[in-house]
Amino acid sequence: MDGLRLPPLIEEALDSTDDPNDLKADSSPTDNEITAKERGILGENNEKEEMDQERSLEDEGEEKKLKDEEGEGLEKNRKEELTEEQELEELRSQMLQLLLELDEVRETSNKHQESFQELQGFLEDERLASAHQAEAFTRQIQNLQGIKTTQTTENN
């Protein structure tokens, strides 16, 4: 039982009685219920143990196959090393390609940033021009109102 352990109470119960049929006649009904539960758990655990033993036998068989194929594995390892080296070279070339693309994207980004800043400058110039024009219009309106006011006072 490598990976499976029973809870301590069940292990103690197993140690004290090997045969679950050796129950005392004067035991209470709750004791019988507990032992019935224990029997169910024991049955499950026995099944698990059998499955574990089967798995370990299968694993041992696989290990033997692997040892037999070890000679063939050395040749495969050499081929795998070559393919790993080829994969590394391919990854390096892809990385270089990506770095070149990154540089191109950075240059394009810088150009866009410069264009954006230039457009912001134009926008600010237009705002200033609009503000000056608005001031000029305001002065003209005030001048016209002043002329109109003086004309109405002269007429009266």
Short mmCIF file of C-alpha atoms in Angstrom, two decimals:
data_model
loop_
_atom_site.label_atom_id
_atom_site.label_comp_id
_atom_site.label_asym_id
_atom_site.label_seq_id
_atom_site.Cartn_x
_atom_site.Cartn_y
_atom_site.Cartn_z
CA MET A 1 0.00 0.00 0.00
CA ASP A 2 2.26 2.78 -1.24
CA GLY A 3 -0.16 5.62 -1.80
CA LEU A 4 -3.25 4.43 0.05
CA ARG A 5 -3.53 4.45 3.80
CA LEU A 6 -6.56 3.74 5.85
CA PRO A 7 -7.70 6.19 8.49
CA PRO A 8 -6.19 5.31 11.90
CA LEU A 9 -9.46 4.03 13.38
CA ILE A 10 -9.96 1.58 10.55
CA GLU A 11 -6.36 0.40 10.74
CA GLU A 12 -6.79 -0.25 14.46
CA ALA A 13 -9.99 -2.13 13.76
CA LEU A 14 -8.16 -4.24 11.20
CA ASP A 15 -5.37 -5.01 13.61
CA SER A 16 -7.69 -6.02 16.45
CA THR A 17 -9.96 -8.26 14.39
CA ASP A 18 -8.96 -9.87 11.16
CA ASP A 19 -12.39 -11.39 10.58
CA PRO A 20 -15.29 -8.92 10.65
CA ASN A 21 -17.66 -11.84 11.46
CA ASP A 22 -16.13 -12.18 14.94
CA LEU A 23 -18.52 -9.64 16.43
CA LYS A 24 -19.56 -9.81 20.04
CA ALA A 25 -23.16 -10.82 20.61
CA ASP A 26 -23.72 -8.13 23.25
CA SER A 27 -22.62 -5.22 21.01
CA SER A 28 -25.08 -2.40 20.49
CA PRO A 29 -26.87 -1.70 17.15
CA THR A 30 -24.73 1.38 16.56
CA ASP A 31 -21.64 -0.81 16.89
CA ASN A 32 -23.10 -3.12 14.24
CA GLU A 33 -23.76 -0.11 12.00
CA ILE A 34 -20.22 1.08 12.44
CA THR A 35 -18.83 -2.32 11.64
CA ALA A 36 -21.07 -2.54 8.58
CA LYS A 37 -19.67 0.79 7.45
CA GLU A 38 -16.19 -0.45 8.20
CA ARG A 39 -16.88 -3.59 6.16
CA GLY A 40 -17.96 -1.45 3.23
CA ILE A 41 -14.87 0.69 3.53
CA LEU A 42 -12.67 -2.38 3.91
CA GLY A 43 -14.17 -3.89 0.79
CA GLU A 44 -13.48 -0.70 -1.13
CA ASN A 45 -9.94 -0.55 0.23
CA ASN A 46 -9.32 -4.17 -0.73
CA GLU A 47 -10.47 -3.39 -4.25
CA LYS A 48 -8.17 -0.38 -4.33
CA GLU A 49 -5.26 -2.50 -3.12
CA GLU A 50 -5.90 -5.06 -5.84
CA MET A 51 -6.04 -2.31 -8.44
CA ASP A 52 -2.79 -0.84 -7.08
CA GLN A 53 -1.10 -4.24 -7.31
CA GLU A 54 -2.29 -4.63 -10.89
CA ARG A 55 -1.00 -1.17 -11.72
CA SER A 56 2.38 -1.90 -10.15
CA LEU A 57 2.64 -5.10 -12.19
CA GLU A 58 1.78 -3.16 -15.33
CA ASP A 59 4.35 -0.52 -14.41
CA GLU A 60 7.02 -3.19 -13.93
CA GLY A 61 6.18 -4.62 -17.35
CA GLU A 62 6.46 -1.19 -18.91
CA GLU A 63 9.83 -0.64 -17.21
CA LYS A 64 11.12 -3.89 -18.69
CA LYS A 65 9.95 -2.81 -22.12
CA LEU A 66 11.67 0.51 -21.66
CA LYS A 67 14.93 -1.18 -20.71
CA ASP A 68 14.68 -3.43 -23.76
CA GLU A 69 14.07 -0.44 -25.97
CA GLU A 70 16.91 1.49 -24.35
CA GLY A 71 19.34 0.52 -27.11
CA GLU A 72 16.92 1.84 -29.68
CA GLY A 73 16.34 4.83 -27.45
CA LEU A 74 19.98 5.93 -27.71
CA GLU A 75 19.65 6.25 -31.45
CA LYS A 76 16.37 8.05 -31.05
CA ASN A 77 17.98 10.37 -28.50
CA ARG A 78 20.68 11.30 -31.00
CA LYS A 79 18.03 12.03 -33.60
CA GLU A 80 16.03 13.96 -31.03
CA GLU A 81 19.13 15.98 -30.14
CA LEU A 82 19.52 16.88 -33.79
CA THR A 83 15.90 17.82 -34.04
CA GLU A 84 16.19 19.80 -30.81
CA GLU A 85 19.16 21.68 -32.26
CA GLN A 86 17.17 22.32 -35.42
CA GLU A 87 14.26 23.54 -33.32
CA LEU A 88 16.59 25.85 -31.41
CA GLU A 89 17.96 27.27 -34.65
CA GLU A 90 14.45 27.76 -35.97
CA LEU A 91 13.41 29.48 -32.74
CA ARG A 92 16.47 31.74 -32.91
CA SER A 93 15.67 32.74 -36.47
CA GLN A 94 12.06 33.42 -35.50
CA MET A 95 13.28 35.51 -32.58
CA LEU A 96 15.55 37.56 -34.85
CA GLN A 97 12.65 38.07 -37.27
CA LEU A 98 10.44 39.22 -34.41
CA LEU A 99 13.13 41.64 -33.20
CA LEU A 100 13.39 43.12 -36.70
CA GLU A 101 9.62 43.50 -36.85
CA LEU A 102 9.70 45.12 -33.41
CA ASP A 103 12.24 47.69 -34.62
CA GLU A 104 10.06 48.48 -37.64
CA VAL A 105 7.02 48.88 -35.44
CA ARG A 106 8.96 51.17 -33.09
CA GLU A 107 10.03 53.36 -36.01
CA THR A 108 6.45 53.55 -37.26
CA SER A 109 5.26 54.33 -33.75
CA ASN A 110 7.80 57.15 -33.43
CA LYS A 111 6.65 58.61 -36.77
CA HIS A 112 3.05 58.49 -35.63
CA GLN A 113 4.01 60.12 -32.33
CA GLU A 114 5.78 62.95 -34.18
CA SER A 115 2.76 63.42 -36.47
CA PHE A 116 0.47 63.49 -33.46
CA GLN A 117 2.57 66.15 -31.75
CA GLU A 118 2.66 68.20 -34.96
CA LEU A 119 -1.14 68.00 -35.24
CA GLN A 120 -1.47 69.06 -31.61
CA GLY A 121 0.69 72.09 -32.40
CA PHE A 122 -1.53 72.98 -35.37
CA LEU A 123 -4.62 72.62 -33.21
CA GLU A 124 -3.16 74.93 -30.56
CA ASP A 125 -2.27 77.48 -33.26
CA GLU A 126 -5.85 77.35 -34.57
CA ARG A 127 -7.21 77.87 -31.07
CA LEU A 128 -5.01 80.92 -30.58
CA ALA A 129 -6.00 82.30 -33.97
CA SER A 130 -9.69 81.77 -33.15
CA ALA A 131 -9.23 83.51 -29.81
CA HIS A 132 -7.52 86.52 -31.47
CA GLN A 133 -10.24 86.65 -34.11
CA ALA A 134 -12.93 86.55 -31.41
CA GLU A 135 -11.21 89.43 -29.60
CA ALA A 136 -11.05 91.43 -32.82
CA PHE A 137 -14.74 90.84 -33.51
CA THR A 138 -15.60 91.85 -29.96
CA ARG A 139 -13.66 95.12 -30.36
CA GLN A 140 -15.36 95.83 -33.68
CA ILE A 141 -18.78 95.19 -32.16
CA GLN A 142 -17.95 97.46 -29.23
CA ASN A 143 -16.71 100.16 -31.63
CA LEU A 144 -19.89 99.88 -33.70
CA GLN A 145 -22.02 100.07 -30.56
CA GLY A 146 -20.04 103.09 -29.43
CA ILE A 147 -20.59 104.82 -32.77
CA LYS A 148 -24.29 104.00 -32.71
CA THR A 149 -24.60 105.32 -29.16
CA THR A 150 -22.92 108.59 -30.07
CA GLN A 151 -25.12 108.98 -33.13
CA THR A 152 -28.30 108.48 -31.11
CA THR A 153 -27.20 111.01 -28.51
CA GLU A 154 -26.35 113.53 -31.24
CA ASN A 155 -29.75 113.08 -32.81
CA ASN A 156 -31.55 113.77 -29.59
#
